[in-house]
Coordinates of C-alpha atoms in Angstrom, one line a residue:
Y1 CA -38.6 48.9 -50.2
K2 CA -40.6 51.6 -48.5
T3 CA -40.3 52.8 -44.9
D4 CA -41.4 55.8 -42.9
T5 CA -37.8 56.4 -41.8
V6 CA -34.4 55.2 -42.9
N7 CA -33.2 55.5 -39.3
N8 CA -34.3 52.2 -37.9
N9 CA -33.3 48.6 -37.4
E10 CA -35.3 47.4 -40.5
T11 CA -33.2 49.6 -42.8
I12 CA -29.9 48.4 -41.3
A13 CA -31.0 44.8 -41.6
L14 CA -32.0 45.3 -45.2
L15 CA -28.6 46.9 -46.1
D16 CA -26.9 43.9 -44.5
Q17 CA -29.1 41.5 -46.3
Y18 CA -28.1 42.9 -49.7
N19 CA -24.5 43.8 -48.8
V20 CA -25.0 47.5 -49.8
N21 CA -21.8 49.5 -49.5
I22 CA -22.7 52.9 -51.1
A23 CA -25.8 55.1 -50.9
I24 CA -27.2 58.1 -52.7
S25 CA -30.0 60.1 -51.0
I26 CA -32.4 61.7 -53.4
N27 CA -35.3 63.8 -52.0
C28 CA -35.2 62.0 -48.6
R29 CA -37.4 63.9 -46.1
N30 CA -35.7 62.3 -43.1
I31 CA -32.6 63.7 -41.6
I32 CA -30.3 60.7 -42.0
K33 CA -28.7 60.0 -38.6
K34 CA -25.2 59.1 -37.7
R35 CA -25.9 55.4 -37.4
V36 CA -26.8 55.1 -41.1
I37 CA -24.0 57.5 -42.2
D38 CA -21.4 55.4 -40.3
Y39 CA -22.8 52.2 -41.8
F40 CA -21.4 53.3 -45.2
D41 CA -18.0 54.3 -43.8
G42 CA -18.2 57.7 -45.7
L43 CA -19.5 56.4 -49.0
I44 CA -22.9 58.0 -48.6
F45 CA -23.9 60.9 -50.9
N46 CA -26.8 63.3 -51.3
L47 CA -28.3 64.7 -54.6
H48 CA -29.4 68.2 -53.6
D49 CA -31.6 70.5 -55.6
S50 CA -29.3 73.6 -55.5
Y51 CA -25.9 74.9 -56.3
L52 CA -24.4 74.6 -52.8
P53 CA -23.5 76.2 -50.5
N54 CA -26.3 78.5 -51.6
E55 CA -29.9 77.3 -51.1
R56 CA -29.5 74.7 -48.4
G57 CA -32.7 73.2 -47.1
G58 CA -36.0 72.6 -48.9
A59 CA -38.9 74.1 -50.9
L60 CA -36.2 75.6 -53.1
N61 CA -38.2 76.2 -56.3
T62 CA -40.8 78.1 -54.3
W63 CA -38.1 80.2 -52.7
R64 CA -36.5 80.8 -56.1
I65 CA -39.6 82.3 -57.5
L66 CA -40.2 84.4 -54.4
N67 CA -36.6 85.7 -54.6
G68 CA -36.5 86.2 -58.3
I69 CA -33.8 83.6 -59.0
S70 CA -33.9 82.4 -62.6
E71 CA -31.7 79.4 -62.5
V72 CA -31.6 75.9 -61.2
G73 CA -28.5 74.3 -59.7
N74 CA -27.9 70.7 -58.5
T75 CA -25.2 69.3 -56.4
I76 CA -23.9 65.9 -55.3
H77 CA -22.1 66.0 -52.0
Y78 CA -20.9 63.8 -49.2
L79 CA -23.7 63.3 -46.7
E80 CA -22.9 64.2 -43.1
E81 CA -24.9 65.1 -40.0
G82 CA -25.3 68.7 -40.9
I83 CA -28.0 69.8 -43.3
D84 CA -26.5 69.9 -46.9
T85 CA -23.1 70.7 -45.5
G86 CA -20.9 67.9 -46.9
A87 CA -18.0 68.3 -49.3
I88 CA -19.1 68.9 -52.9
V89 CA -18.4 66.2 -55.5
S90 CA -20.2 67.4 -58.6
Q91 CA -22.4 70.4 -59.6
I92 CA -24.4 71.6 -62.5
K93 CA -26.4 74.8 -63.2
T94 CA -29.1 75.7 -65.8
A95 CA -30.7 79.1 -66.5
I96 CA -34.5 79.5 -66.7
T97 CA -35.2 81.7 -69.7
K98 CA -39.0 81.7 -69.5
K99 CA -40.6 85.0 -68.4
N100 CA -42.5 84.6 -65.1
P101 CA -41.6 80.9 -64.7
E102 CA -43.7 78.6 -62.5
T103 CA -42.6 75.8 -60.2
I104 CA -43.1 73.2 -62.9
D105 CA -40.5 75.0 -65.1
Y106 CA -37.9 74.7 -62.4
L107 CA -38.8 71.0 -61.8
M108 CA -38.3 70.2 -65.5
A109 CA -34.9 71.9 -65.5
E110 CA -34.0 70.0 -62.4
K111 CA -35.0 66.7 -64.0
D112 CA -32.5 67.3 -66.9
N113 CA -29.8 68.4 -64.4
C114 CA -30.2 65.3 -62.3
E115 CA -29.9 63.0 -65.2
K116 CA -26.7 64.6 -66.3
I117 CA -25.1 64.9 -62.8
L118 CA -26.0 61.3 -61.8
L119 CA -24.4 59.9 -65.0
N120 CA -21.2 62.0 -64.4
F121 CA -21.1 60.9 -60.7
L122 CA -21.6 57.2 -61.5
S123 CA -18.8 57.4 -64.1
A124 CA -16.5 59.0 -61.5
I125 CA -17.4 56.3 -59.0
R126 CA -16.6 53.5 -61.5
S127 CA -13.2 55.1 -62.3
K128 CA -12.5 55.9 -58.7
N129 CA -12.0 59.5 -59.6
V130 CA -14.2 61.2 -57.0
V131 CA -12.8 64.6 -56.0
A132 CA -14.4 66.6 -53.2
V133 CA -14.3 70.3 -52.4
K134 CA -15.2 71.6 -48.9
Q135 CA -18.1 74.0 -48.8
D136 CA -17.7 77.6 -47.8
N137 CA -20.2 77.8 -44.9
D138 CA -20.1 81.6 -44.8
R139 CA -21.5 81.8 -48.3
S140 CA -24.4 79.5 -47.4
Y141 CA -28.2 80.3 -47.2
Y142 CA -30.7 78.0 -45.6
Y143 CA -34.4 77.9 -46.5
P144 CA -36.9 75.8 -44.6
R145 CA -39.5 73.5 -46.2
L146 CA -42.9 75.0 -46.7
Y147 CA -46.5 73.6 -46.4
T148 CA -48.8 75.4 -48.8
E149 CA -51.9 75.0 -46.6
I150 CA -50.3 77.1 -43.9
N151 CA -47.3 78.9 -45.3
G152 CA -49.1 79.8 -48.6
I153 CA -51.4 82.5 -47.3
I154 CA -51.5 85.7 -49.3
N155 CA -50.8 89.1 -47.7
W156 CA -52.8 91.6 -49.7
E157 CA -50.6 94.4 -48.3
W158 CA -47.6 93.3 -50.2
D159 CA -46.8 95.1 -53.5
V160 CA -48.6 93.7 -56.5
D161 CA -45.5 92.1 -58.1
S162 CA -44.7 90.3 -54.8
I163 CA -48.2 88.9 -54.7
E164 CA -48.0 87.7 -58.3
K165 CA -44.7 85.9 -57.5
F166 CA -46.2 84.4 -54.4
V167 CA -49.1 82.9 -56.4
R168 CA -46.7 81.4 -58.9
A169 CA -44.5 80.1 -56.2
F170 CA -47.3 77.9 -54.7
S171 CA -48.9 77.0 -58.0
T172 CA -49.0 73.6 -59.8
P173 CA -47.9 71.0 -58.7
Y174 CA -48.8 72.5 -55.3
P175 CA -52.4 73.3 -54.3
G176 CA -52.1 77.1 -54.8
A177 CA -51.6 80.2 -52.6
Y178 CA -54.7 80.8 -50.5
T179 CA -56.9 83.5 -49.0
Y180 CA -60.6 83.9 -48.0
F181 CA -63.8 85.1 -49.6
R182 CA -66.8 85.5 -47.3
D183 CA -65.4 82.8 -44.9
K184 CA -64.7 80.4 -47.8
K185 CA -61.1 79.3 -48.3
I186 CA -60.0 79.7 -52.0
H187 CA -56.7 78.8 -53.7
I188 CA -55.4 81.0 -56.4
L189 CA -53.4 79.1 -59.0
K190 CA -52.9 81.7 -61.7
C191 CA -53.0 85.5 -61.8
R192 CA -51.3 88.4 -63.6
V193 CA -50.4 92.0 -62.9
D194 CA -52.9 94.2 -64.7
T195 CA -50.5 96.1 -67.0
E196 CA -53.4 97.8 -68.9
N197 CA -54.5 99.6 -65.8
D198 CA -52.1 101.9 -64.0
N199 CA -54.6 103.1 -61.5
A200 CA -53.3 103.6 -58.0
F201 CA -55.6 102.7 -55.0
H202 CA -55.6 103.5 -51.3
P203 CA -54.4 100.6 -49.1
F204 CA -57.9 100.4 -47.6
A205 CA -59.0 98.9 -50.9
N206 CA -56.5 96.1 -50.9
G207 CA -58.3 92.8 -51.6
K208 CA -61.4 94.5 -53.0
I209 CA -63.0 92.9 -56.0
V210 CA -63.6 95.7 -58.5
T211 CA -64.4 94.1 -61.8
I212 CA -65.8 90.9 -63.2
L213 CA -64.3 90.6 -66.6
D214 CA -66.3 89.3 -69.6
N215 CA -64.1 86.2 -69.9
G216 CA -64.7 85.2 -66.3
D217 CA -61.5 86.5 -64.8
V218 CA -61.7 88.9 -61.8
R219 CA -59.9 92.2 -61.2
I220 CA -59.0 93.0 -57.6
V221 CA -56.9 95.6 -55.8
A222 CA -53.6 94.2 -54.6
G223 CA -50.8 96.2 -53.1
C224 CA -52.6 99.4 -54.2
K225 CA -52.5 98.2 -57.9
S226 CA -54.6 96.0 -60.1
L227 CA -54.3 92.2 -60.2
I228 CA -56.2 89.8 -62.5
I229 CA -57.2 86.5 -61.0
E230 CA -57.4 83.8 -63.8
K231 CA -57.6 80.4 -62.1
I232 CA -58.9 79.3 -58.7
T233 CA -59.9 76.2 -56.8
V234 CA -62.4 75.7 -54.1
N235 CA -62.4 72.5 -52.0
G236 CA -59.9 71.1 -54.5
E237 CA -62.1 71.7 -57.6
S238 CA -61.1 74.1 -60.4
V239 CA -63.8 76.8 -60.9
S240 CA -64.1 80.0 -62.9
P241 CA -63.3 83.0 -60.7
N242 CA -66.5 84.7 -61.6
S243 CA -68.6 81.7 -60.4
V244 CA -67.4 82.3 -56.8
L245 CA -66.2 85.9 -56.5
S246 CA -68.4 89.0 -56.8
I247 CA -67.9 92.7 -56.8
K248 CA -68.1 94.9 -53.7
Y249 CA -66.7 92.1 -51.5
S250 CA -63.0 91.6 -50.6
L251 CA -60.5 88.8 -50.4
Y252 CA -58.9 88.8 -47.0
S253 CA -56.3 86.9 -45.0
P254 CA -56.6 86.8 -41.2
V255 CA -53.7 88.4 -39.3
D256 CA -53.2 85.5 -37.0
E257 CA -52.8 83.1 -40.0
L258 CA -50.3 85.5 -41.6
I259 CA -48.2 85.5 -38.4
H260 CA -48.5 81.7 -38.1
A261 CA -47.4 81.3 -41.7
K262 CA -44.2 83.3 -41.1
N263 CA -43.2 81.1 -38.2
Y264 CA -44.5 77.6 -39.2
I265 CA -42.0 75.0 -40.3
P266 CA -43.6 71.7 -41.3
T267 CA -42.4 68.4 -39.9
T268 CA -41.5 65.3 -42.0
L269 CA -44.6 63.6 -40.6
S270 CA -46.9 66.4 -41.8
M271 CA -45.2 66.4 -45.2
N272 CA -45.7 62.7 -45.6
K273 CA -49.4 62.9 -44.6
T274 CA -49.9 65.7 -47.2
E275 CA -48.2 63.7 -49.9
K276 CA -50.4 60.7 -49.1
K277 CA -53.5 62.8 -49.2
Y278 CA -52.8 64.2 -52.7
N279 CA -51.8 60.8 -54.1
E280 CA -55.0 59.1 -53.0

């Protein structure tokens, strides 16, 4: 059954109809309200994509790449009115060994974690051997959800390694970090730090396109160093960087959009609309 929100009369009626007495929330975008929590008389759980109490919230694989975290944790905990605050029932953690991992690498590790932790949890439920440990709130960190088309704008004043991480963090399966070229919005899905060129540039050159490489990639100045752009999209279509970008011009990100990106927190409604758009 599909519904825009679980917090309505339809959901309660459906639960009554099928005599449901236990629930597991998996990637639910709604904040599940007290009425639904109380319905299960405490037997409602959440499968969260982190090793709680660290990394409460959402967009966690993007935040992991940004923060240089090379592991994936998953937790099953009692669901309560706070965000990811309930007592912990089961946890699992996996290291990411790939150099410069992308979001898809974290997602695949999560998939394996979730299969294992759910099997362990169901076994504990059947044997009535569920043991819970209260979370240490003072050790917690909360990260908000992100919307690539607003939060994913590149600041060319960052250092080159931070820019490379940012591009990876918003890459596949997301639309890609974005910027502008001659008033045209472009998304960058793949780039690399130019390790063969240790030239240093003045900050005035940040964003400047300085080389069109023979293979179609483009070298630009980023964070006063060199960055190679390997894959971009324009209007949702994948194109070779050299077919759009040209030397002497610059990539740029408007200051007002950079400020907005820092403060914007997407709503559940906007996330659902975005998901629908990309699934059509």
